[in-house]
């Protein structure tokens, strides 16, 4: 079985206190610091144990002409002039970006598979098991995990390396994903690797 870590939207716009979009992390600085720490630990663990990392980012043209504004999440991106490709906000948060030689996938919808090269990259890596983490739990994580399960991947979600602007939405999304994925914390995932 080939395992791949899919890291979703560890970008400044949703991770940094100065980001324009607050859907990724609640305003609580302690929560933000814990998420950044857990995400960094997860990425380091994957690299240390030979698990390939695929970093997924969302970004749009400066004029947002490529944003399909059919739902609130995308209308909010346009209204906030957020996630502009090449801007600080669309860059990966310090310490959470890809390393040389790792795959980076850009997408423009809620589900990271839709209209992107994610499936192709996972085929290149011969993935059949995905470890998924990112922000926000109730949007890109939830939809990408559901799609991955439909596509036949075994999926594990690292709960404490995910977050939402609303803690209740984070918790309910994790509970919903238990129907299609294993949902564990980082310590349990690390222990499972050590035991293997």
mmCIF file of C-alpha atoms in Angstrom:
data_model
loop_
_atom_site.group_PDB
_atom_site.id
_atom_site.type_symbol
_atom_site.label_atom_id
_atom_site.label_comp_id
_atom_site.label_asym_id
_atom_site.label_seq_id
_atom_site.Cartn_x
_atom_site.Cartn_y
_atom_site.Cartn_z
ATOM 1 C CA UNK A 1 0.000 0.000 0.000
ATOM 2 C CA UNK A 2 1.378 3.413 -0.989
ATOM 3 C CA UNK A 3 0.495 6.263 1.341
ATOM 4 C CA UNK A 4 0.584 9.944 0.323
ATOM 5 C CA UNK A 5 0.001 13.021 2.489
ATOM 6 C CA UNK A 6 -2.318 15.592 0.899
ATOM 7 C CA UNK A 7 -1.878 18.941 2.676
ATOM 8 C CA UNK A 8 -4.736 21.312 1.847
ATOM 9 C CA UNK A 9 -4.569 25.115 1.875
ATOM 10 C CA UNK A 10 -1.792 25.697 4.389
ATOM 11 C CA UNK A 11 -1.714 29.216 2.923
ATOM 12 C CA UNK A 12 -1.314 32.644 4.523
ATOM 13 C CA UNK A 13 -4.795 33.834 3.591
ATOM 14 C CA UNK A 14 -6.417 31.225 5.861
ATOM 15 C CA UNK A 15 -3.589 30.398 8.307
ATOM 16 C CA UNK A 16 -1.954 33.724 9.170
ATOM 17 C CA UNK A 17 -3.485 36.259 11.569
ATOM 18 C CA UNK A 18 -3.200 38.899 8.820
ATOM 19 C CA UNK A 19 -4.938 36.722 6.213
ATOM 20 C CA UNK A 20 -8.090 38.026 4.536
ATOM 21 C CA UNK A 21 -10.110 34.833 4.980
ATOM 22 C CA UNK A 22 -10.981 33.692 8.481
ATOM 23 C CA UNK A 23 -12.639 30.394 7.542
ATOM 24 C CA UNK A 24 -9.492 28.410 8.226
ATOM 25 C CA UNK A 25 -8.724 29.227 11.834
ATOM 26 C CA UNK A 26 -10.741 30.719 14.663
ATOM 27 C CA UNK A 27 -9.592 34.088 16.004
ATOM 28 C CA UNK A 28 -8.037 32.396 19.058
ATOM 29 C CA UNK A 29 -4.256 32.762 18.753
ATOM 30 C CA UNK A 30 -3.642 29.619 20.819
ATOM 31 C CA UNK A 31 -5.745 27.593 18.359
ATOM 32 C CA UNK A 32 -3.829 29.112 15.454
ATOM 33 C CA UNK A 33 -0.464 28.335 17.040
ATOM 34 C CA UNK A 34 -1.520 24.748 17.796
ATOM 35 C CA UNK A 35 -2.701 24.220 14.219
ATOM 36 C CA UNK A 36 0.513 25.607 12.717
ATOM 37 C CA UNK A 37 2.573 23.444 15.078
ATOM 38 C CA UNK A 38 0.575 20.292 14.309
ATOM 39 C CA UNK A 39 0.709 20.926 10.567
ATOM 40 C CA UNK A 40 4.485 21.392 10.741
ATOM 41 C CA UNK A 41 4.864 18.213 12.816
ATOM 42 C CA UNK A 42 2.724 16.236 10.358
ATOM 43 C CA UNK A 43 4.724 17.430 7.354
ATOM 44 C CA UNK A 44 8.005 16.640 9.124
ATOM 45 C CA UNK A 45 6.739 13.190 10.127
ATOM 46 C CA UNK A 46 5.722 12.367 6.560
ATOM 47 C CA UNK A 47 9.069 13.459 5.163
ATOM 48 C CA UNK A 48 11.013 11.635 7.876
ATOM 49 C CA UNK A 49 9.150 8.379 7.225
ATOM 50 C CA UNK A 50 9.259 8.565 3.432
ATOM 51 C CA UNK A 51 5.600 9.452 2.849
ATOM 52 C CA UNK A 52 5.344 11.665 -0.256
ATOM 53 C CA UNK A 53 3.785 15.089 0.370
ATOM 54 C CA UNK A 54 1.444 16.809 -2.085
ATOM 55 C CA UNK A 55 0.732 20.443 -1.188
ATOM 56 C CA UNK A 56 -2.566 21.752 -2.535
ATOM 57 C CA UNK A 57 -3.255 25.462 -2.905
ATOM 58 C CA UNK A 58 -6.133 27.545 -4.162
ATOM 59 C CA UNK A 59 -5.441 30.728 -6.119
ATOM 60 C CA UNK A 60 -7.071 32.951 -8.715
ATOM 61 C CA UNK A 61 -6.254 35.642 -11.271
ATOM 62 C CA UNK A 62 -5.853 39.204 -9.920
ATOM 63 C CA UNK A 63 -9.164 40.227 -11.530
ATOM 64 C CA UNK A 64 -10.908 37.078 -10.198
ATOM 65 C CA UNK A 65 -12.332 36.474 -13.688
ATOM 66 C CA UNK A 66 -11.640 32.757 -13.174
ATOM 67 C CA UNK A 67 -13.838 32.497 -10.072
ATOM 68 C CA UNK A 68 -17.219 30.869 -10.630
ATOM 69 C CA UNK A 69 -19.342 32.812 -8.152
ATOM 70 C CA UNK A 70 -22.151 30.293 -7.793
ATOM 71 C CA UNK A 71 -21.904 30.010 -4.001
ATOM 72 C CA UNK A 72 -21.078 32.092 -0.942
ATOM 73 C CA UNK A 73 -17.561 30.765 -0.437
ATOM 74 C CA UNK A 74 -16.438 32.056 -3.841
ATOM 75 C CA UNK A 75 -18.416 35.306 -3.670
ATOM 76 C CA UNK A 76 -16.619 35.979 -0.364
ATOM 77 C CA UNK A 77 -13.213 35.362 -1.982
ATOM 78 C CA UNK A 78 -14.006 37.922 -4.689
ATOM 79 C CA UNK A 79 -15.480 40.462 -2.252
ATOM 80 C CA UNK A 80 -12.391 40.181 -0.065
ATOM 81 C CA UNK A 81 -10.000 40.354 -3.025
ATOM 82 C CA UNK A 82 -8.409 37.217 -1.605
ATOM 83 C CA UNK A 83 -6.308 34.279 -2.827
ATOM 84 C CA UNK A 84 -4.730 36.157 -5.720
ATOM 85 C CA UNK A 85 -2.087 34.035 -7.416
ATOM 86 C CA UNK A 86 1.354 35.480 -6.759
ATOM 87 C CA UNK A 87 0.242 37.437 -3.684
ATOM 88 C CA UNK A 88 1.427 36.913 -0.099
ATOM 89 C CA UNK A 89 -2.020 35.578 0.830
ATOM 90 C CA UNK A 90 -1.883 32.758 -1.706
ATOM 91 C CA UNK A 91 1.624 31.725 -0.632
ATOM 92 C CA UNK A 92 2.143 28.849 1.766
ATOM 93 C CA UNK A 93 2.385 29.765 5.438
ATOM 94 C CA UNK A 94 5.969 29.925 6.685
ATOM 95 C CA UNK A 95 7.286 26.434 7.362
ATOM 96 C CA UNK A 96 4.270 24.686 5.812
ATOM 97 C CA UNK A 97 5.136 24.843 2.135
ATOM 98 C CA UNK A 98 6.522 22.212 -0.214
ATOM 99 C CA UNK A 99 10.135 21.133 -0.341
ATOM 100 C CA UNK A 100 12.143 20.936 -3.543
ATOM 101 C CA UNK A 101 10.953 18.056 -5.692
ATOM 102 C CA UNK A 102 7.540 17.716 -4.030
ATOM 103 C CA UNK A 103 4.342 18.075 -6.025
ATOM 104 C CA UNK A 104 2.214 21.214 -5.724
ATOM 105 C CA UNK A 105 -1.341 21.209 -7.075
ATOM 106 C CA UNK A 106 -3.320 24.392 -7.718
ATOM 107 C CA UNK A 107 -7.103 24.244 -7.887
ATOM 108 C CA UNK A 108 -10.016 26.667 -8.039
ATOM 109 C CA UNK A 109 -13.093 24.898 -6.625
ATOM 110 C CA UNK A 110 -14.067 23.603 -3.167
ATOM 111 C CA UNK A 111 -13.080 19.977 -3.875
ATOM 112 C CA UNK A 112 -9.331 19.798 -4.551
ATOM 113 C CA UNK A 113 -9.797 17.069 -7.178
ATOM 114 C CA UNK A 114 -12.215 19.042 -9.359
ATOM 115 C CA UNK A 115 -10.497 20.549 -12.395
ATOM 116 C CA UNK A 116 -7.002 20.016 -10.982
ATOM 117 C CA UNK A 117 -4.094 17.636 -11.518
ATOM 118 C CA UNK A 118 -4.471 16.045 -8.074
ATOM 119 C CA UNK A 119 -5.740 12.706 -9.368
ATOM 120 C CA UNK A 120 -2.960 12.569 -11.971
ATOM 121 C CA UNK A 121 -0.302 13.348 -9.351
ATOM 122 C CA UNK A 122 -1.645 10.641 -7.036
ATOM 123 C CA UNK A 123 -1.528 8.145 -9.910
ATOM 124 C CA UNK A 124 2.084 9.092 -10.617
ATOM 125 C CA UNK A 125 2.829 8.429 -6.939
ATOM 126 C CA UNK A 126 0.840 5.149 -7.121
ATOM 127 C CA UNK A 127 -1.201 6.210 -4.095
ATOM 128 C CA UNK A 128 -3.940 4.028 -2.695
ATOM 129 C CA UNK A 129 -4.056 5.490 0.816
ATOM 130 C CA UNK A 130 -4.299 9.220 1.521
ATOM 131 C CA UNK A 131 -3.490 11.072 4.711
ATOM 132 C CA UNK A 132 -5.423 14.343 4.540
ATOM 133 C CA UNK A 133 -5.139 17.508 6.612
ATOM 134 C CA UNK A 134 -5.726 21.201 6.048
ATOM 135 C CA UNK A 135 -8.071 24.127 6.316
ATOM 136 C CA UNK A 136 -10.906 24.550 6.399
ATOM 137 C CA UNK A 137 -12.258 21.289 7.743
ATOM 138 C CA UNK A 138 -15.821 22.093 6.679
ATOM 139 C CA UNK A 139 -14.956 23.020 3.084
ATOM 140 C CA UNK A 140 -11.910 21.742 1.173
ATOM 141 C CA UNK A 141 -11.089 18.959 3.649
ATOM 142 C CA UNK A 142 -14.635 17.580 3.828
ATOM 143 C CA UNK A 143 -15.293 17.705 0.083
ATOM 144 C CA UNK A 144 -11.887 16.355 -0.916
ATOM 145 C CA UNK A 145 -12.101 13.478 1.566
ATOM 146 C CA UNK A 146 -15.578 12.506 0.330
ATOM 147 C CA UNK A 147 -14.410 12.600 -3.286
ATOM 148 C CA UNK A 148 -11.289 10.561 -2.465
ATOM 149 C CA UNK A 149 -13.419 7.895 -0.799
ATOM 150 C CA UNK A 150 -15.703 7.780 -3.849
ATOM 151 C CA UNK A 151 -12.616 7.330 -6.035
ATOM 152 C CA UNK A 152 -11.566 4.269 -4.042
ATOM 153 C CA UNK A 153 -8.805 5.675 -1.857
ATOM 154 C CA UNK A 154 -8.462 4.648 1.767
ATOM 155 C CA UNK A 155 -8.432 7.946 3.657
ATOM 156 C CA UNK A 156 -7.174 9.004 7.074
ATOM 157 C CA UNK A 157 -7.854 12.531 8.330
ATOM 158 C CA UNK A 158 -5.504 14.057 10.904
ATOM 159 C CA UNK A 159 -8.028 15.946 13.022
ATOM 160 C CA UNK A 160 -5.691 18.262 14.917
ATOM 161 C CA UNK A 161 -3.883 19.304 11.729
ATOM 162 C CA UNK A 162 -7.242 20.613 10.426
ATOM 163 C CA UNK A 163 -9.269 23.615 11.538
ATOM 164 C CA UNK A 164 -12.271 25.782 10.749
ATOM 165 C CA UNK A 165 -13.156 29.335 11.667
ATOM 166 C CA UNK A 166 -16.082 27.891 13.614
ATOM 167 C CA UNK A 167 -15.080 25.143 16.104
ATOM 168 C CA UNK A 168 -18.560 23.586 15.958
ATOM 169 C CA UNK A 169 -18.314 23.219 12.173
ATOM 170 C CA UNK A 170 -14.853 21.693 12.584
ATOM 171 C CA UNK A 171 -16.188 19.104 15.049
ATOM 172 C CA UNK A 172 -19.289 18.240 13.019
ATOM 173 C CA UNK A 173 -17.256 17.921 9.815
ATOM 174 C CA UNK A 174 -14.842 15.510 11.493
ATOM 175 C CA UNK A 175 -17.806 13.487 12.742
ATOM 176 C CA UNK A 176 -19.323 13.405 9.236
ATOM 177 C CA UNK A 177 -16.044 12.255 7.699
ATOM 178 C CA UNK A 178 -15.987 9.192 9.960
ATOM 179 C CA UNK A 179 -18.449 7.662 7.479
ATOM 180 C CA UNK A 180 -15.810 7.657 4.720
ATOM 181 C CA UNK A 181 -12.444 7.984 6.491
ATOM 182 C CA UNK A 182 -10.516 7.150 9.615
ATOM 183 C CA UNK A 183 -10.307 10.287 11.747
ATOM 184 C CA UNK A 184 -7.388 10.312 14.181
ATOM 185 C CA UNK A 185 -5.190 12.804 15.971
ATOM 186 C CA UNK A 186 -1.550 13.355 15.105
ATOM 187 C CA UNK A 187 -0.231 11.427 18.116
ATOM 188 C CA UNK A 188 -2.263 8.343 17.175
ATOM 189 C CA UNK A 189 -1.104 8.554 13.563
ATOM 190 C CA UNK A 190 2.511 8.866 14.657
ATOM 191 C CA UNK A 191 2.097 5.864 16.974
ATOM 192 C CA UNK A 192 0.602 3.807 14.133
ATOM 193 C CA UNK A 193 3.643 4.531 11.972
ATOM 194 C CA UNK A 194 5.997 3.560 14.787
ATOM 195 C CA UNK A 195 4.126 0.276 15.291
ATOM 196 C CA UNK A 196 4.175 -0.657 11.592
#
